[in-house]
mmCIF file of C-alpha atoms and ligand atoms in Angstrom:
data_model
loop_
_atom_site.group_PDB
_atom_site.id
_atom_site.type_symbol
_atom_site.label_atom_id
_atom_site.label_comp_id
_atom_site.label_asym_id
_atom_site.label_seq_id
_atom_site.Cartn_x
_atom_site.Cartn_y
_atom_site.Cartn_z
ATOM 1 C CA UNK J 1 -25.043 -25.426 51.073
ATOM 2 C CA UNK J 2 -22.471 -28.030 50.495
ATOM 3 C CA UNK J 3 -21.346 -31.411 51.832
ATOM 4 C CA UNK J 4 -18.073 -32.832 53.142
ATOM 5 C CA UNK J 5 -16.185 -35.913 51.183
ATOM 6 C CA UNK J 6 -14.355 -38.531 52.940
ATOM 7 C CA UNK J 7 -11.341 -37.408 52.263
ATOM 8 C CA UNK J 8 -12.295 -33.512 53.734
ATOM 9 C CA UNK J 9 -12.974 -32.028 50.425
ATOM 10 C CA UNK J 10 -15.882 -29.716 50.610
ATOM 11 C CA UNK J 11 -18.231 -29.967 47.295
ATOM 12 C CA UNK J 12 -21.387 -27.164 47.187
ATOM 13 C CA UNK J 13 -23.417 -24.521 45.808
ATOM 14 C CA UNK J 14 -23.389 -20.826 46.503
ATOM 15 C CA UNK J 15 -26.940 -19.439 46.080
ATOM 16 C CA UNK J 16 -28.557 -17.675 44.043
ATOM 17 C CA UNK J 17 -28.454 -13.769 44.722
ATOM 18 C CA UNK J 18 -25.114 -14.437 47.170
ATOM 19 C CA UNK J 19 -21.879 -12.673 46.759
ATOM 20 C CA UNK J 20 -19.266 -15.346 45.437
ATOM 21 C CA UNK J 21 -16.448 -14.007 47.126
ATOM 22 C CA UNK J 22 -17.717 -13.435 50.863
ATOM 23 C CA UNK J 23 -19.431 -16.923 50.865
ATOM 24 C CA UNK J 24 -16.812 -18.721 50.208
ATOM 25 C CA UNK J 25 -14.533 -16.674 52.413
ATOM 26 C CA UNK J 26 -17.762 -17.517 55.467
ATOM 27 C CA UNK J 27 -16.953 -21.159 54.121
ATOM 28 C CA UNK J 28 -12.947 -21.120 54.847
ATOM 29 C CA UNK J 29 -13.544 -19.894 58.422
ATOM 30 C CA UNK J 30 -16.446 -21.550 59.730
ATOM 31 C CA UNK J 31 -14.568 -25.208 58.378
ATOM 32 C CA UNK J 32 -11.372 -23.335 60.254
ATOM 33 C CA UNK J 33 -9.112 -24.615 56.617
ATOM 34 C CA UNK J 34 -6.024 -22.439 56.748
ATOM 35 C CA UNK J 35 -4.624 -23.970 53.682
ATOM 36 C CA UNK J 36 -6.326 -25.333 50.653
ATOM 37 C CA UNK J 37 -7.422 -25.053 47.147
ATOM 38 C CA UNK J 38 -10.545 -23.329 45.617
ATOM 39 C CA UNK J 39 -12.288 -23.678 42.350
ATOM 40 C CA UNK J 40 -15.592 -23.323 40.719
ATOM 41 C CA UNK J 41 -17.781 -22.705 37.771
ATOM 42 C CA UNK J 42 -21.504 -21.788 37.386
ATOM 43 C CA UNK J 43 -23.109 -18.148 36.262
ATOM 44 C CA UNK J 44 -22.845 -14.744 37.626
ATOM 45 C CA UNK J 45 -25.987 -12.063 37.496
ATOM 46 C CA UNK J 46 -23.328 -9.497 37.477
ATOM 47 C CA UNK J 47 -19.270 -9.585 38.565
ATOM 48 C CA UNK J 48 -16.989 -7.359 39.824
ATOM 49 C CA UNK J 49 -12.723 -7.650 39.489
ATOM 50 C CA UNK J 50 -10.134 -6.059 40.149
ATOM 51 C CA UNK J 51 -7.248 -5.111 38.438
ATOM 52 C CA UNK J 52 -3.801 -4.449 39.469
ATOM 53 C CA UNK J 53 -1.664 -1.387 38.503
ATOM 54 C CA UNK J 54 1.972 -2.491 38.875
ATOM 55 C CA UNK J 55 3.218 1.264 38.461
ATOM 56 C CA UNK J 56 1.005 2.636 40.826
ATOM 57 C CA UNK J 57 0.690 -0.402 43.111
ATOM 58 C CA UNK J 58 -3.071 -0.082 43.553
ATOM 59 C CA UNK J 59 -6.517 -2.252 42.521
ATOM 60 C CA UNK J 60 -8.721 -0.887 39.922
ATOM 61 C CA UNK J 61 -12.021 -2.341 40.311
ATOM 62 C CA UNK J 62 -13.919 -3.359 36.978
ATOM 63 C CA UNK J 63 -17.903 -3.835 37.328
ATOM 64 C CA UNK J 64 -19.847 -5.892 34.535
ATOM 65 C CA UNK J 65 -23.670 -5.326 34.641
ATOM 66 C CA UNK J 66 -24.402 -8.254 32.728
ATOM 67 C CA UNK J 67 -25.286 -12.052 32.807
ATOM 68 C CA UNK J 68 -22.263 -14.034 32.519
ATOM 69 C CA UNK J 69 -20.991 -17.741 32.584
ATOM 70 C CA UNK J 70 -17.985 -18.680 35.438
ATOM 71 C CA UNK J 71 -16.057 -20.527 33.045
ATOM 72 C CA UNK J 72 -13.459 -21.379 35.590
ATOM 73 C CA UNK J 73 -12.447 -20.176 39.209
ATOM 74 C CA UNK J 74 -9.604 -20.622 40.794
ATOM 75 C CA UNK J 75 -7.935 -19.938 44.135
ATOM 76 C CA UNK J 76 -6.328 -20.561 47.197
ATOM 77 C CA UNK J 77 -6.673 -20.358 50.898
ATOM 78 C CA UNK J 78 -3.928 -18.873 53.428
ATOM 79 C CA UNK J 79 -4.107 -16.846 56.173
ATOM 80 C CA UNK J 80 -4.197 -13.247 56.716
ATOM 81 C CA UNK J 81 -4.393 -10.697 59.546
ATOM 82 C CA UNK J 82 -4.480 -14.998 61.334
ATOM 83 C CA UNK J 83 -7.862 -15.613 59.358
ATOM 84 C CA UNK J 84 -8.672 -17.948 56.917
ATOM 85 C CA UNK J 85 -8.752 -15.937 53.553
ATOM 86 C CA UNK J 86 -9.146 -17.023 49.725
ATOM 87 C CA UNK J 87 -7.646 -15.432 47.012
ATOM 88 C CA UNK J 88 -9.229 -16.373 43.515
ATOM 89 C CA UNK J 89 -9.223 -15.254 40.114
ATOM 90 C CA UNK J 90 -12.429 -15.848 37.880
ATOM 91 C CA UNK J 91 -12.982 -16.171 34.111
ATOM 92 C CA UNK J 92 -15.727 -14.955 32.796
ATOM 93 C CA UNK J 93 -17.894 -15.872 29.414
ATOM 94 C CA UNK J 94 -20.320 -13.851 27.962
ATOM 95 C CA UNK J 95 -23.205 -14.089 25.172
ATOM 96 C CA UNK J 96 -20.376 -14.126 22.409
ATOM 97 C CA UNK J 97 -18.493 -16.723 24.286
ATOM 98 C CA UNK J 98 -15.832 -13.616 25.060
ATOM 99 C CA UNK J 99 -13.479 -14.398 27.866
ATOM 100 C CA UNK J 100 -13.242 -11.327 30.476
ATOM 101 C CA UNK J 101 -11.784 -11.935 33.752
ATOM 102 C CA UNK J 102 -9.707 -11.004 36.768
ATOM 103 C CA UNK J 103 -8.689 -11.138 40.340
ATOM 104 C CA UNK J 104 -12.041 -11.998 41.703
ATOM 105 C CA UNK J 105 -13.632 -9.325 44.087
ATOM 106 C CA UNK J 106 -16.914 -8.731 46.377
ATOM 107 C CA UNK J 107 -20.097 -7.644 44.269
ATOM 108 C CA UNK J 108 -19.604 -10.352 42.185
ATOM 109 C CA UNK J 109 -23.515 -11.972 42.453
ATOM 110 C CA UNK J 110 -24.283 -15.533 41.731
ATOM 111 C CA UNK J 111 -27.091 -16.734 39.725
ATOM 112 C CA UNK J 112 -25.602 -20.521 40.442
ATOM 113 C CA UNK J 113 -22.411 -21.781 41.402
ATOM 114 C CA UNK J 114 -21.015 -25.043 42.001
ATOM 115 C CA UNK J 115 -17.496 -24.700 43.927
ATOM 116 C CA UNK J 116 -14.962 -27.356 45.691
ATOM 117 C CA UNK J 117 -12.670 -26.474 48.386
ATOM 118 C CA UNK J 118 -9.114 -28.868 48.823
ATOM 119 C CA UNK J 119 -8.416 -28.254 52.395
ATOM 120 C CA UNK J 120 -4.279 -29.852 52.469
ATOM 121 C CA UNK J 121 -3.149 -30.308 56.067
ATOM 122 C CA UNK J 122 0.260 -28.567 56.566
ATOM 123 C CA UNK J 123 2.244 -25.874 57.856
ATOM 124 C CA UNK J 124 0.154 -22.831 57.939
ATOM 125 C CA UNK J 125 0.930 -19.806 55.212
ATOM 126 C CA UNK J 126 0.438 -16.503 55.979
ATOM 127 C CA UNK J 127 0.249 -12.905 54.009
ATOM 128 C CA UNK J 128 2.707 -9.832 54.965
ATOM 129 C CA UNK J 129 2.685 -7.317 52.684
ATOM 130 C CA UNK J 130 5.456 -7.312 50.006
ATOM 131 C CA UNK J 131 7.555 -4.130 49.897
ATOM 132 C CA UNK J 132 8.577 -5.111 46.454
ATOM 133 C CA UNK J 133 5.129 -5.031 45.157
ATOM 134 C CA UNK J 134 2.956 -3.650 47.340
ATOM 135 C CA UNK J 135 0.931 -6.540 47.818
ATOM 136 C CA UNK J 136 0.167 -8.916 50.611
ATOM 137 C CA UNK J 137 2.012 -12.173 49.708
ATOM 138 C CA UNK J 138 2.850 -15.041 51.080
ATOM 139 C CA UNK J 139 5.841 -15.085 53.728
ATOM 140 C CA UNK J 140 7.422 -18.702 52.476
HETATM 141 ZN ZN1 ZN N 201 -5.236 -11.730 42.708
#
């Protein structure tokens, strides 16, 4: 659900019971934006992250089974593998106003999220996996 601004910036919701990450990823390819800005805030039923080993050059996911607030989400949209593809990290409140939070990942299930995507017209940016790190960056 969302709307388009003059200017090309789309403002929505994800709903409720969605995955965060794959709806917003359905977003950046059906509105064909290669390059952009994401962020968002709103409440998770439960969220998933990932965290990076440097040493061992590999994601650890992290899964909280619990009710939390998106405090703030933000991201960005390249391309990779020549699709559309947002990378975000989330923070993450919970009932003690804690701050948990990561590189954002799927099974992370919204209860309600309001989100904007900043689609910039420009030379396109695409991932190739770093050697270095191990990770798909961007080849600038
Ligand atoms: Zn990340």
């Amino acid at each position: 659900m969302y709307k388009k601004t003059k200017e090309g910036v789309i403002i929505g919701r994800i709903g409720y019971g969605k995955d965060l990450l794959s709806e917003l990823n359905e977003i950046v390819k059906q509105e064909k934006i290669n390059l952009g800005k994401v962020e968002a805030i709103g409440a998770l039923q439960k969220a998933t992250i990932a965290y990076y080993h440097q040493d061992s050059q590999n994601y650890e996911l992290i899964t909280f089974n619990q009710h939390l607030e998106i405090v703030s989400l933000i991201g960005n949209v390249s391309l990779k593998d020549n699709t559309p593809f947002v990378h975000a990290h989330i923070t993450l409140g919970d009932n003690k106003g804690n701050l948990l939070g990561g590189h954002l990942s799927s099974e992370s299930i919204v209860f309600a999220c309001e989100f904007l995507i900043i689609p910039f017209t420009g030379p396109s940016l695409e991932r190739k996996l770093d050697q270095q790190t191990g990770l798909p960056l961007w080849d600038i």
